[in-house]
Every structure is written in structure tokens, then in C-alpha cells.
Amino acid sequence: MSATPIYLDYNATTPLDERVLEAMLPYFRTHFANANSVHLSGLVVREVVENASEQLAALIGASPNDILHTSGATESINLALKGLQSTERNHIVTVTTEHKAVLDTCRFLEEQGFRITRVPVDAEGLVNEVELENAVTEDTLCVSVMLANNETGVIHPIRNISGIAHARGALMLCDATQAVGKIPVNVREPGIDLLALSAHKFYGPKGSGALWMSPGVKKLLSAQMHGGGHQKGFRSGTLNVPGIVGMGKAAEVAQAEMAEDAARIGNLRDQLEKELLTVAGAFVNGHPGQRLYNTTNICFPGVNADQLILALQHISVSSGSACTAATTHPSHVLKAMGLSDQDALSSIRFSLGRFTTEPEIAETIGRVKLLVGRLT
């Protein structure tokens, strides 16, 4: 058995693509000027930032003028939900399987007097559209639903959901963190008003993300960070130029290689899933087809997932979101789908990526089967 690390936790974070690193390095070493400075060096860097914004905009079908650079999707979500201003509406609708960045922000707003409705999902992880439609009222300010779930890969019907939101005059916030760079995303087509993303989910640097805002929603959004009026007053602070450049390059590469990545990675995921489902009692959590091609979340009944993860040693997989991985509580996503505590704590997420190889998948299959047999 090889001791070479095998990384199958791409939904937690991706390795930095070498092409992205090369694009970033000059903005640490030589072109380090502040993008808001008015001297020549600053203006050069400002142009580079604008180019990176165009690269990201092209990936999501947006205008670069509508992109706000942030530290990542969590900040973007906080700004979107906390920054929305309305004198008449104080109701937010979301889904029980959302990322904690949404759920915890909604809990905070609930303490501030907002009314929050959390719509359930079915056994396959898909939002109940009838219940969602019933939840949205004339008092609803925003509907917040992720495009693709980070734990199961389940893809929600955002076009339908945005239609429900807009029919009641509510805004549509989409956490597209797991989808951008993996599948085609065009902010115009599904009727999204606000979209959050992180660069480190598509081979870009950590600490760089964005919030896309439709032109009509900008006047409703209030800044949450003050101190200089940067980025048209929406977010003060010196721009993370290397991070923005890296995100732009990662977006460019993702757009060019998306179809190729999807075909190759999807085949590897299917191979892994097919073999692991031969384990007695094993089953997939989430919709069998309506999910990301790189993700499979498999329950091995009777096996302690944390023990299995430790026993796998050099093979990196996870038992849920990286943001809550230090806890021993069952996944709120799997619980919302109806799994028992025991089955939720027996589930493993395998998420593949650009640098996953066939020999790695073959080794993982063998190791998991062997260890599941020992730990059952």
C-alpha cells in the first residue's frame, strides 16, 4: 500500500492550481501596490483587478461591475442577509440543509427580530417546493437557497425557487459556493438577485470570494464594513490583489476545462460509488441523479465514520462540512433528510477533483472495503 496522500475532500477545499499560483506571484513580489492608490503603480494594479473581475464575471455570466470582492462566501452571505434593508419586510425563507453560513446568520437575524422560516427537504435532499411556496408571503424579504449542497452534492431547482420568490416580490439569494467552477452557472438565467462564491472551491486561493449583486438590488444593500468607502461603498478595506488575481485565473481555467473535468471526474466518482455500494447495506445519501458529478455521500450502516476516517490514514475524506468537522454531532444535512443519528454518524462524503487519478480511486476502494469489514 502506498503512503502517498490521496485527497478526496475537494468540497472542503481544493489545492491551488499551479497556473493560479504563477498568476498570483508577481502581485506578492513586484506589483504589490495598493489598487486604490492613484500613482502609476497603483493604476497598473487596479487594471489587473478589473481584468480578474472580468474573468470571474465571464464564468458566472455576469457584468464585472456587479461583482463585490470579499474574503469568501461566508462573508458574502453575511453581507447579503444582514445588509438587506426594508422598512416593510422582515421575513426570510431558507432550507434546513443550507450551509451554516446561512443558517447561523439567519439565527442571528432571528434574534434581531426577523422571522425565519426553514423549509424541509425530502429523503433525497431536495427542497419541498410546495412547502417553500406556502412559506413565502408578501412579508418575505429574501429566499436563500444553495445551488448545490456541500455534503451530498444535491442540486436544487433554483429557477423554480427564484420564480416562487419573485412572485411574492422577494429577493433570491443563492449560495453557489459548491457549484461555481464545477457546473455552468449563469446568474441571469435562473433569476438570481444575489450570489455568493469562494475561490478555494475551484482551485483558487483561500481568503478570496465574491458577492454578485444584480443592478436592482444594490440600492437595497447596506455595507457591513466601514472605513474608506472602497468598492463603491459596499465593503471598505484594501483589496486582496493576489487573491483576486488568483480567483480570476482560477475562473478562467475552470471555464476552459469544465466539460473535460466533468466527464473525467464524473467517471471516477461513478466507479468509486459503484464499487463501494457492493458493501453490504451501503447506500447513497442524496438524489441519485440531481447532484454534482464529483460528490458521493455513502452510509455504511454500523460503522463509525470518524473511526473509518482515522483508519484510512493517508486517504482524506470527511463526515460532513469542514466548518463543523470538529464536532461529533450527526450532520444536520443528513438529519434533515430523515436519517437516524446512527446512520448519519456512519456516513462518509467522498468529493473528487481535478487532480484525482484512477489508481487513487482503486486504492481507496480497496482500503474502504477492507476497513469497513473490520469496523462493522
mmCIF file of C-alpha atoms in Angstrom:
data_model
loop_
_atom_site.group_PDB
_atom_site.id
_atom_site.type_symbol
_atom_site.label_atom_id
_atom_site.label_comp_id
_atom_site.label_asym_id
_atom_site.label_seq_id
_atom_site.Cartn_x
_atom_site.Cartn_y
_atom_site.Cartn_z
ATOM 1 C CA MET A 1 0.000 0.000 0.000
ATOM 2 C CA SER A 2 1.300 3.430 -0.944
ATOM 3 C CA ALA A 3 1.697 6.060 1.764
ATOM 4 C CA THR A 4 1.321 8.843 -0.786
ATOM 5 C CA PRO A 5 -1.535 11.132 0.286
ATOM 6 C CA ILE A 6 -4.830 10.631 -1.534
ATOM 7 C CA TYR A 7 -7.081 13.661 -1.271
ATOM 8 C CA LEU A 8 -10.813 13.088 -1.713
ATOM 9 C CA ASP A 9 -12.156 16.101 0.184
ATOM 10 C CA TYR A 10 -12.397 18.640 -2.632
ATOM 11 C CA ASN A 11 -15.711 20.003 -1.368
ATOM 12 C CA ALA A 12 -13.915 21.203 1.774
ATOM 13 C CA THR A 13 -11.203 22.937 -0.230
ATOM 14 C CA THR A 14 -9.231 22.399 -3.405
ATOM 15 C CA PRO A 15 -5.474 22.529 -3.934
ATOM 16 C CA LEU A 16 -4.195 25.655 -5.636
ATOM 17 C CA ASP A 17 -3.733 25.064 -9.354
ATOM 18 C CA GLU A 18 -0.124 25.746 -10.363
ATOM 19 C CA ARG A 19 -1.327 28.108 -13.092
ATOM 20 C CA VAL A 20 -3.165 30.101 -10.457
ATOM 21 C CA LEU A 21 -0.081 30.292 -8.256
ATOM 22 C CA GLU A 22 2.031 31.534 -11.159
ATOM 23 C CA ALA A 23 -0.503 34.254 -11.898
ATOM 24 C CA MET A 24 -0.526 35.377 -8.262
ATOM 25 C CA LEU A 25 3.208 35.513 -7.519
ATOM 26 C CA PRO A 26 4.029 38.853 -9.218
ATOM 27 C CA TYR A 27 1.459 40.587 -7.018
ATOM 28 C CA PHE A 28 3.308 39.470 -3.901
ATOM 29 C CA ARG A 29 6.767 40.329 -5.190
ATOM 30 C CA THR A 30 6.870 43.234 -7.612
ATOM 31 C CA HIS A 31 3.376 44.574 -8.341
ATOM 32 C CA PHE A 32 2.432 44.993 -4.698
ATOM 33 C CA ALA A 33 0.934 48.500 -4.869
ATOM 34 C CA ASN A 34 -2.439 49.314 -3.337
ATOM 35 C CA ALA A 35 -5.111 49.087 -6.033
ATOM 36 C CA ASN A 36 -6.718 52.248 -4.655
ATOM 37 C CA SER A 37 -3.576 54.371 -4.981
ATOM 38 C CA VAL A 38 -3.613 56.966 -7.756
ATOM 39 C CA HIS A 39 0.043 56.712 -8.766
ATOM 40 C CA LEU A 40 1.117 54.700 -11.800
ATOM 41 C CA SER A 41 1.911 51.515 -9.849
ATOM 42 C CA GLY A 42 -1.497 51.638 -8.207
ATOM 43 C CA LEU A 43 -3.263 52.228 -11.503
ATOM 44 C CA VAL A 44 -1.474 49.227 -13.034
ATOM 45 C CA VAL A 45 -2.677 47.012 -10.201
ATOM 46 C CA ARG A 46 -6.178 48.456 -10.444
ATOM 47 C CA GLU A 47 -6.283 47.388 -14.102
ATOM 48 C CA VAL A 48 -5.218 43.893 -13.113
ATOM 49 C CA VAL A 49 -8.030 43.715 -10.563
ATOM 50 C CA GLU A 50 -10.505 44.806 -13.206
ATOM 51 C CA ASN A 51 -9.233 42.092 -15.546
ATOM 52 C CA ALA A 52 -9.638 39.467 -12.819
ATOM 53 C CA SER A 53 -13.177 40.699 -12.202
ATOM 54 C CA GLU A 54 -13.902 40.224 -15.899
ATOM 55 C CA GLN A 55 -12.568 36.664 -15.753
ATOM 56 C CA LEU A 56 -14.814 35.834 -12.810
ATOM 57 C CA ALA A 57 -17.782 37.581 -14.392
ATOM 58 C CA ALA A 58 -17.366 35.508 -17.548
ATOM 59 C CA LEU A 59 -17.558 32.315 -15.501
ATOM 60 C CA ILE A 60 -20.930 33.217 -13.971
ATOM 61 C CA GLY A 61 -22.473 35.166 -16.859
ATOM 62 C CA ALA A 62 -22.296 38.496 -15.053
ATOM 63 C CA SER A 63 -21.076 42.048 -15.525
ATOM 64 C CA PRO A 64 -17.812 42.777 -13.671
ATOM 65 C CA ASN A 65 -19.373 45.998 -12.384
ATOM 66 C CA ASP A 66 -21.778 43.929 -10.293
ATOM 67 C CA ILE A 67 -19.106 41.872 -8.534
ATOM 68 C CA LEU A 68 -18.029 42.708 -4.986
ATOM 69 C CA HIS A 69 -14.766 41.139 -3.808
ATOM 70 C CA THR A 70 -14.905 39.598 -0.330
ATOM 71 C CA SER A 71 -12.907 37.180 1.811
ATOM 72 C CA GLY A 72 -15.160 34.306 0.792
ATOM 73 C CA ALA A 73 -18.711 33.031 0.587
ATOM 74 C CA THR A 74 -19.318 33.252 4.335
ATOM 75 C CA GLU A 75 -18.640 36.993 4.317
ATOM 76 C CA SER A 76 -20.674 37.386 1.138
ATOM 77 C CA ILE A 77 -23.659 35.613 2.692
ATOM 78 C CA ASN A 78 -23.401 37.691 5.869
ATOM 79 C CA LEU A 79 -23.306 40.897 3.844
ATOM 80 C CA ALA A 80 -26.242 39.828 1.679
ATOM 81 C CA LEU A 81 -28.521 38.779 4.535
ATOM 82 C CA LYS A 82 -27.537 41.363 7.138
ATOM 83 C CA GLY A 83 -27.172 44.164 4.625
ATOM 84 C CA LEU A 84 -30.594 43.923 3.011
ATOM 85 C CA GLN A 85 -32.718 46.853 4.090
ATOM 86 C CA SER A 86 -36.508 47.023 4.078
ATOM 87 C CA THR A 87 -38.990 49.024 6.103
ATOM 88 C CA GLU A 88 -41.842 46.671 5.232
ATOM 89 C CA ARG A 89 -40.450 43.134 5.084
ATOM 90 C CA ASN A 90 -38.740 41.220 7.882
ATOM 91 C CA HIS A 91 -39.185 37.589 6.856
ATOM 92 C CA ILE A 92 -36.506 35.278 5.420
ATOM 93 C CA VAL A 93 -37.151 31.832 3.974
ATOM 94 C CA THR A 94 -34.358 29.274 3.786
ATOM 95 C CA VAL A 95 -33.891 25.491 3.773
ATOM 96 C CA THR A 96 -32.949 23.101 6.571
ATOM 97 C CA THR A 97 -29.944 21.732 4.641
ATOM 98 C CA GLU A 98 -28.253 25.076 3.988
ATOM 99 C CA HIS A 99 -24.631 25.683 4.980
ATOM 100 C CA LYS A 100 -24.069 27.051 8.476
ATOM 101 C CA ALA A 101 -23.044 30.361 6.907
ATOM 102 C CA VAL A 102 -26.708 30.826 6.026
ATOM 103 C CA LEU A 103 -28.315 29.063 8.987
ATOM 104 C CA ASP A 104 -26.204 30.802 11.640
ATOM 105 C CA THR A 105 -26.695 34.201 10.007
ATOM 106 C CA CYS A 106 -30.442 33.598 9.947
ATOM 107 C CA ARG A 107 -30.335 32.628 13.609
ATOM 108 C CA PHE A 108 -28.593 35.927 14.377
ATOM 109 C CA LEU A 109 -31.206 37.859 12.420
ATOM 110 C CA GLU A 110 -33.940 35.975 14.233
ATOM 111 C CA GLU A 111 -32.521 37.306 17.491
ATOM 112 C CA GLN A 112 -32.710 40.800 15.985
ATOM 113 C CA GLY A 113 -36.431 40.446 15.341
ATOM 114 C CA PHE A 114 -36.558 38.834 11.889
ATOM 115 C CA ARG A 115 -38.952 35.986 11.269
ATOM 116 C CA ILE A 116 -37.199 32.948 9.769
ATOM 117 C CA THR A 117 -38.873 30.012 8.040
ATOM 118 C CA ARG A 118 -36.768 26.901 7.450
ATOM 119 C CA VAL A 119 -38.321 24.739 4.738
ATOM 120 C CA PRO A 120 -37.737 20.958 4.921
ATOM 121 C CA VAL A 121 -36.286 18.680 2.266
ATOM 122 C CA ASP A 122 -37.346 15.228 1.169
ATOM 123 C CA ALA A 123 -35.459 11.976 1.730
ATOM 124 C CA GLU A 124 -33.270 12.702 -1.321
ATOM 125 C CA GLY A 125 -32.308 16.143 -0.080
ATOM 126 C CA LEU A 126 -34.435 18.193 -2.479
ATOM 127 C CA VAL A 127 -36.375 21.164 -1.165
ATOM 128 C CA ASN A 128 -40.114 20.719 -0.909
ATOM 129 C CA GLU A 129 -41.267 23.317 -3.448
ATOM 130 C CA VAL A 130 -44.890 23.248 -2.297
ATOM 131 C CA GLU A 131 -43.911 23.996 1.280
ATOM 132 C CA LEU A 132 -41.489 26.655 0.093
ATOM 133 C CA GLU A 133 -44.194 28.340 -1.953
ATOM 134 C CA ASN A 134 -46.520 28.256 1.037
ATOM 135 C CA ALA A 135 -43.802 29.785 3.221
ATOM 136 C CA VAL A 136 -43.152 32.809 1.005
ATOM 137 C CA THR A 137 -45.509 35.693 1.756
ATOM 138 C CA GLU A 138 -45.887 39.386 0.988
ATOM 139 C CA ASP A 139 -43.729 39.937 4.098
ATOM 140 C CA THR A 140 -40.791 37.897 2.763
ATOM 141 C CA LEU A 141 -37.668 39.933 2.111
ATOM 142 C CA CYS A 142 -35.414 37.158 0.840
ATOM 143 C CA VAL A 143 -35.392 33.474 -0.071
ATOM 144 C CA SER A 144 -31.954 31.907 0.478
ATOM 145 C CA VAL A 145 -31.293 28.512 -1.125
ATOM 146 C CA MET A 146 -27.975 26.982 -2.149
ATOM 147 C CA LEU A 147 -27.442 25.769 -5.687
ATOM 148 C CA ALA A 148 -25.551 22.599 -4.728
ATOM 149 C CA ASN A 149 -25.277 21.047 -1.289
ATOM 150 C CA ASN A 150 -21.779 20.749 0.111
ATOM 151 C CA GLU A 151 -22.373 17.390 1.838
ATOM 152 C CA THR A 152 -24.475 15.460 -0.670
ATOM 153 C CA GLY A 153 -23.935 17.384 -3.911
ATOM 154 C CA VAL A 154 -27.727 17.639 -4.392
ATOM 155 C CA ILE A 155 -28.620 20.392 -6.886
ATOM 156 C CA HIS A 156 -31.720 22.463 -6.116
ATOM 157 C CA PRO A 157 -34.070 23.756 -8.864
ATOM 158 C CA ILE A 158 -33.046 27.395 -8.440
ATOM 159 C CA ARG A 159 -35.034 28.616 -11.439
ATOM 160 C CA ASN A 160 -38.270 27.327 -9.888
ATOM 161 C CA ILE A 161 -37.349 28.668 -6.468
ATOM 162 C CA SER A 162 -36.489 32.129 -7.756
ATOM 163 C CA GLY A 163 -39.807 32.205 -9.585
ATOM 164 C CA ILE A 164 -41.604 31.469 -6.320
ATOM 165 C CA ALA A 165 -39.641 34.220 -4.549
ATOM 166 C CA HIS A 166 -40.198 36.843 -7.226
ATOM 167 C CA ALA A 167 -43.920 36.103 -7.454
ATOM 168 C CA ARG A 168 -44.201 37.489 -3.923
ATOM 169 C CA GLY A 169 -41.746 40.338 -4.514
ATOM 170 C CA ALA A 170 -38.970 38.673 -2.507
ATOM 171 C CA LEU A 171 -35.289 38.596 -3.450
ATOM 172 C CA MET A 172 -33.368 35.419 -4.304
ATOM 173 C CA LEU A 173 -30.013 34.759 -2.607
ATOM 174 C CA CYS A 174 -28.103 31.751 -3.928
ATOM 175 C CA ASP A 175 -25.106 30.242 -2.180
ATOM 176 C CA ALA A 176 -23.364 28.827 -5.250
ATOM 177 C CA THR A 177 -20.102 28.008 -3.481
ATOM 178 C CA GLN A 178 -20.059 24.315 -4.393
ATOM 179 C CA ALA A 179 -21.354 24.827 -7.930
ATOM 180 C CA VAL A 180 -19.243 27.646 -9.390
ATOM 181 C CA GLY A 181 -16.361 26.210 -11.376
ATOM 182 C CA LYS A 182 -17.864 22.715 -11.440
ATOM 183 C CA ILE A 183 -21.056 23.201 -13.427
ATOM 184 C CA PRO A 184 -22.286 26.023 -15.684
ATOM 185 C CA VAL A 185 -23.657 28.915 -13.635
ATOM 186 C CA ASN A 186 -25.298 31.923 -15.260
ATOM 187 C CA VAL A 187 -26.758 34.413 -12.804
ATOM 188 C CA ARG A 188 -29.167 35.780 -15.390
ATOM 189 C CA GLU A 189 -30.903 32.554 -16.331
ATOM 190 C CA PRO A 190 -32.386 31.382 -13.019
ATOM 191 C CA GLY A 191 -33.369 34.874 -11.868
ATOM 192 C CA ILE A 192 -30.891 35.200 -9.007
ATOM 193 C CA ASP A 193 -30.549 38.556 -7.231
ATOM 194 C CA LEU A 194 -27.524 37.791 -5.052
ATOM 195 C CA LEU A 195 -24.931 35.030 -5.468
ATOM 196 C CA ALA A 196 -22.083 34.046 -3.123
ATOM 197 C CA LEU A 197 -18.935 32.103 -4.013
ATOM 198 C CA SER A 198 -15.428 31.225 -2.786
ATOM 199 C CA ALA A 199 -12.287 30.876 -4.909
ATOM 200 C CA HIS A 200 -10.838 27.978 -2.907
ATOM 201 C CA LYS A 201 -13.633 25.690 -4.070
ATOM 202 C CA PHE A 202 -12.419 25.875 -7.687
ATOM 203 C CA TYR A 203 -8.617 25.707 -7.321
ATOM 204 C CA GLY A 204 -8.154 29.347 -6.360
ATOM 205 C CA PRO A 205 -6.711 30.814 -3.140
ATOM 206 C CA LYS A 206 -8.331 30.766 0.267
ATOM 207 C CA GLY A 207 -9.449 34.124 1.598
ATOM 208 C CA SER A 208 -10.859 35.338 -1.702
ATOM 209 C CA GLY A 209 -14.503 35.253 -2.726
ATOM 210 C CA ALA A 210 -17.232 37.383 -4.185
ATOM 211 C CA LEU A 211 -20.800 38.526 -3.905
ATOM 212 C CA TRP A 212 -22.587 39.159 -7.172
ATOM 213 C CA MET A 213 -25.413 41.686 -6.893
ATOM 214 C CA SER A 214 -27.995 42.337 -9.558
ATOM 215 C CA PRO A 215 -28.128 46.024 -10.508
ATOM 216 C CA GLY A 216 -31.578 46.415 -8.998
ATOM 217 C CA VAL A 217 -30.624 45.040 -5.588
ATOM 218 C CA LYS A 218 -27.656 47.344 -4.960
ATOM 219 C CA LYS A 219 -29.802 50.178 -3.671
ATOM 220 C CA LEU A 220 -31.244 47.836 -1.038
ATOM 221 C CA LEU A 221 -27.895 46.667 0.334
ATOM 222 C CA SER A 222 -26.185 48.377 3.249
ATOM 223 C CA ALA A 223 -22.443 47.997 3.892
ATOM 224 C CA GLN A 224 -21.372 45.941 6.904
ATOM 225 C CA MET A 225 -17.725 47.069 6.845
ATOM 226 C CA HIS A 226 -16.851 50.764 7.017
ATOM 227 C CA GLY A 227 -13.590 52.619 6.751
ATOM 228 C CA GLY A 228 -12.825 54.273 3.457
ATOM 229 C CA GLY A 229 -15.727 53.534 1.163
ATOM 230 C CA HIS A 230 -13.881 51.023 -1.008
ATOM 231 C CA GLN A 231 -15.709 49.059 -3.727
ATOM 232 C CA LYS A 232 -18.316 51.768 -4.244
ATOM 233 C CA GLY A 233 -19.012 51.924 -0.533
ATOM 234 C CA PHE A 234 -20.152 48.314 -0.183
ATOM 235 C CA ARG A 235 -17.011 46.943 1.502
ATOM 236 C CA SER A 236 -14.198 49.028 2.919
ATOM 237 C CA GLY A 237 -10.675 47.665 3.149
ATOM 238 C CA THR A 238 -7.599 47.302 0.974
ATOM 239 C CA LEU A 239 -8.189 44.818 -1.819
ATOM 240 C CA ASN A 240 -6.526 41.415 -1.596
ATOM 241 C CA VAL A 241 -4.901 41.787 -5.007
ATOM 242 C CA PRO A 242 -3.051 38.433 -5.167
ATOM 243 C CA GLY A 243 -6.218 36.654 -4.049
ATOM 244 C CA ILE A 244 -8.381 38.451 -6.591
ATOM 245 C CA VAL A 245 -5.883 37.743 -9.370
ATOM 246 C CA GLY A 246 -5.807 34.083 -8.329
ATOM 247 C CA MET A 247 -9.578 33.864 -8.288
ATOM 248 C CA GLY A 248 -9.740 35.395 -11.747
ATOM 249 C CA LYS A 249 -7.207 32.934 -13.144
ATOM 250 C CA ALA A 250 -8.966 30.013 -11.451
ATOM 251 C CA ALA A 251 -12.226 31.156 -13.036
ATOM 252 C CA GLU A 252 -10.597 31.346 -16.465
ATOM 253 C CA VAL A 253 -9.171 27.821 -16.141
ATOM 254 C CA ALA A 254 -12.461 26.430 -14.796
ATOM 255 C CA GLN A 255 -14.413 27.867 -17.689
ATOM 256 C CA ALA A 256 -11.992 26.419 -20.245
ATOM 257 C CA GLU A 257 -11.739 22.948 -18.685
ATOM 258 C CA MET A 258 -15.162 22.461 -17.101
ATOM 259 C CA ALA A 259 -16.534 19.988 -19.622
ATOM 260 C CA GLU A 260 -13.359 17.902 -19.626
ATOM 261 C CA ASP A 261 -13.191 17.880 -15.822
ATOM 262 C CA ALA A 262 -16.848 16.921 -15.524
ATOM 263 C CA ALA A 263 -16.512 13.912 -17.815
ATOM 264 C CA ARG A 264 -13.327 12.550 -16.274
ATOM 265 C CA ILE A 265 -14.171 13.228 -12.622
ATOM 266 C CA GLY A 266 -17.724 12.009 -13.086
ATOM 267 C CA ASN A 267 -16.479 8.677 -14.407
ATOM 268 C CA LEU A 268 -14.153 8.286 -11.425
ATOM 269 C CA ARG A 269 -16.934 9.159 -8.973
ATOM 270 C CA ASP A 270 -19.260 6.638 -10.584
ATOM 271 C CA GLN A 271 -16.567 3.963 -10.429
ATOM 272 C CA LEU A 272 -15.918 4.665 -6.743
ATOM 273 C CA GLU A 273 -19.609 4.726 -5.877
ATOM 274 C CA LYS A 274 -20.458 1.564 -7.780
ATOM 275 C CA GLU A 275 -17.768 -0.436 -6.012
ATOM 276 C CA LEU A 276 -18.452 0.918 -2.528
ATOM 277 C CA LEU A 277 -22.157 0.175 -2.865
ATOM 278 C CA THR A 278 -21.259 -3.518 -3.088
ATOM 279 C CA VAL A 279 -20.569 -3.310 0.653
ATOM 280 C CA ALA A 280 -23.497 -4.964 2.433
ATOM 281 C CA GLY A 281 -26.127 -2.426 3.442
ATOM 282 C CA ALA A 282 -24.332 0.622 1.978
ATOM 283 C CA PHE A 283 -26.460 3.327 0.378
ATOM 284 C CA VAL A 284 -26.079 6.791 -1.141
ATOM 285 C CA ASN A 285 -27.383 9.840 0.685
ATOM 286 C CA GLY A 286 -28.997 12.267 -1.739
ATOM 287 C CA HIS A 287 -30.730 12.258 -5.082
ATOM 288 C CA PRO A 288 -29.118 9.641 -7.361
ATOM 289 C CA GLY A 289 -29.009 11.915 -10.409
ATOM 290 C CA GLN A 290 -29.657 15.521 -9.459
ATOM 291 C CA ARG A 291 -26.290 16.152 -7.808
ATOM 292 C CA LEU A 292 -22.741 17.229 -8.512
ATOM 293 C CA TYR A 293 -20.717 14.766 -10.569
ATOM 294 C CA ASN A 294 -17.783 14.861 -8.141
ATOM 295 C CA THR A 295 -19.634 14.012 -4.918
ATOM 296 C CA THR A 296 -20.932 10.868 -3.284
ATOM 297 C CA ASN A 297 -22.086 10.606 0.310
ATOM 298 C CA ILE A 298 -22.325 6.963 1.373
ATOM 299 C CA CYS A 299 -23.671 5.436 4.548
ATOM 300 C CA PHE A 300 -22.002 2.268 5.831
ATOM 301 C CA PRO A 301 -24.509 1.164 8.493
ATOM 302 C CA GLY A 302 -22.929 0.118 11.773
ATOM 303 C CA VAL A 303 -19.573 1.762 11.013
ATOM 304 C CA ASN A 304 -18.386 4.762 12.999
ATOM 305 C CA ALA A 305 -17.455 7.292 10.312
ATOM 306 C CA ASP A 306 -14.856 9.063 12.457
ATOM 307 C CA GLN A 307 -13.105 5.776 13.174
ATOM 308 C CA LEU A 308 -13.116 4.928 9.484
ATOM 309 C CA ILE A 309 -11.679 8.328 8.563
ATOM 310 C CA LEU A 310 -8.827 7.900 11.054
ATOM 311 C CA ALA A 311 -8.182 4.343 9.913
ATOM 312 C CA LEU A 312 -7.914 5.471 6.292
ATOM 313 C CA GLN A 313 -4.840 7.483 7.367
ATOM 314 C CA HIS A 314 -3.354 8.951 4.171
ATOM 315 C CA ILE A 315 -6.733 8.935 2.360
ATOM 316 C CA SER A 316 -8.549 12.189 3.115
ATOM 317 C CA VAL A 317 -12.346 12.018 3.197
ATOM 318 C CA SER A 318 -14.891 13.645 5.510
ATOM 319 C CA SER A 319 -18.026 13.004 7.502
ATOM 320 C CA GLY A 320 -19.661 16.346 6.685
ATOM 321 C CA SER A 321 -18.980 20.041 6.287
ATOM 322 C CA ALA A 322 -15.440 21.191 7.041
ATOM 323 C CA CYS A 323 -16.933 24.065 9.035
ATOM 324 C CA THR A 324 -18.373 21.643 11.599
ATOM 325 C CA ALA A 325 -15.989 18.701 11.195
ATOM 326 C CA ALA A 326 -14.568 19.095 14.717
ATOM 327 C CA THR A 327 -17.918 18.184 16.259
ATOM 328 C CA THR A 328 -19.206 14.674 16.925
ATOM 329 C CA HIS A 329 -22.825 15.591 16.270
ATOM 330 C CA PRO A 330 -24.619 13.969 13.328
ATOM 331 C CA SER A 331 -24.762 16.071 10.167
ATOM 332 C CA HIS A 332 -27.693 18.488 10.187
ATOM 333 C CA VAL A 333 -27.992 17.910 6.436
ATOM 334 C CA LEU A 334 -28.404 14.150 6.761
ATOM 335 C CA LYS A 335 -30.708 14.517 9.757
ATOM 336 C CA ALA A 336 -32.900 16.896 7.755
ATOM 337 C CA MET A 337 -33.146 14.195 5.076
ATOM 338 C CA GLY A 338 -34.561 11.790 7.650
ATOM 339 C CA LEU A 339 -31.503 9.716 8.568
ATOM 340 C CA SER A 340 -31.219 8.388 12.100
ATOM 341 C CA ASP A 341 -28.380 9.631 14.279
ATOM 342 C CA GLN A 342 -26.682 6.273 13.862
ATOM 343 C CA ASP A 343 -26.835 6.291 10.051
ATOM 344 C CA ALA A 344 -25.792 9.953 9.869
ATOM 345 C CA LEU A 345 -22.751 9.142 12.023
ATOM 346 C CA SER A 346 -21.974 6.213 9.696
ATOM 347 C CA SER A 347 -21.855 8.325 6.531
ATOM 348 C CA ILE A 348 -18.780 9.430 4.595
ATOM 349 C CA ARG A 349 -18.504 12.133 1.942
ATOM 350 C CA PHE A 350 -16.117 11.445 -0.923
ATOM 351 C CA SER A 351 -15.527 14.501 -3.116
ATOM 352 C CA LEU A 352 -13.211 14.202 -6.103
ATOM 353 C CA GLY A 353 -11.447 16.845 -8.146
ATOM 354 C CA ARG A 354 -9.149 17.893 -10.946
ATOM 355 C CA PHE A 355 -6.113 16.030 -9.647
ATOM 356 C CA THR A 356 -7.823 12.765 -8.655
ATOM 357 C CA THR A 357 -6.439 9.746 -10.505
ATOM 358 C CA GLU A 358 -7.757 6.295 -11.345
ATOM 359 C CA PRO A 359 -5.084 4.500 -9.245
ATOM 360 C CA GLU A 360 -6.122 6.649 -6.266
ATOM 361 C CA ILE A 361 -9.725 5.586 -6.700
ATOM 362 C CA ALA A 362 -8.721 1.936 -6.984
ATOM 363 C CA GLU A 363 -6.684 2.151 -3.776
ATOM 364 C CA THR A 364 -9.472 3.953 -1.959
ATOM 365 C CA ILE A 365 -11.994 1.294 -2.946
ATOM 366 C CA GLY A 366 -9.761 -1.453 -1.615
ATOM 367 C CA ARG A 367 -8.949 0.330 1.651
ATOM 368 C CA VAL A 368 -12.533 1.327 2.414
ATOM 369 C CA LYS A 369 -13.875 -2.164 1.760
ATOM 370 C CA LEU A 370 -11.195 -3.719 3.949
ATOM 371 C CA LEU A 371 -11.683 -1.291 6.837
ATOM 372 C CA VAL A 372 -15.483 -1.361 6.735
ATOM 373 C CA GLY A 373 -15.266 -5.135 7.115
ATOM 374 C CA ARG A 374 -13.017 -4.740 10.153
ATOM 375 C CA LEU A 375 -15.021 -1.954 11.804
ATOM 376 C CA THR A 376 -18.507 -3.406 11.327
#
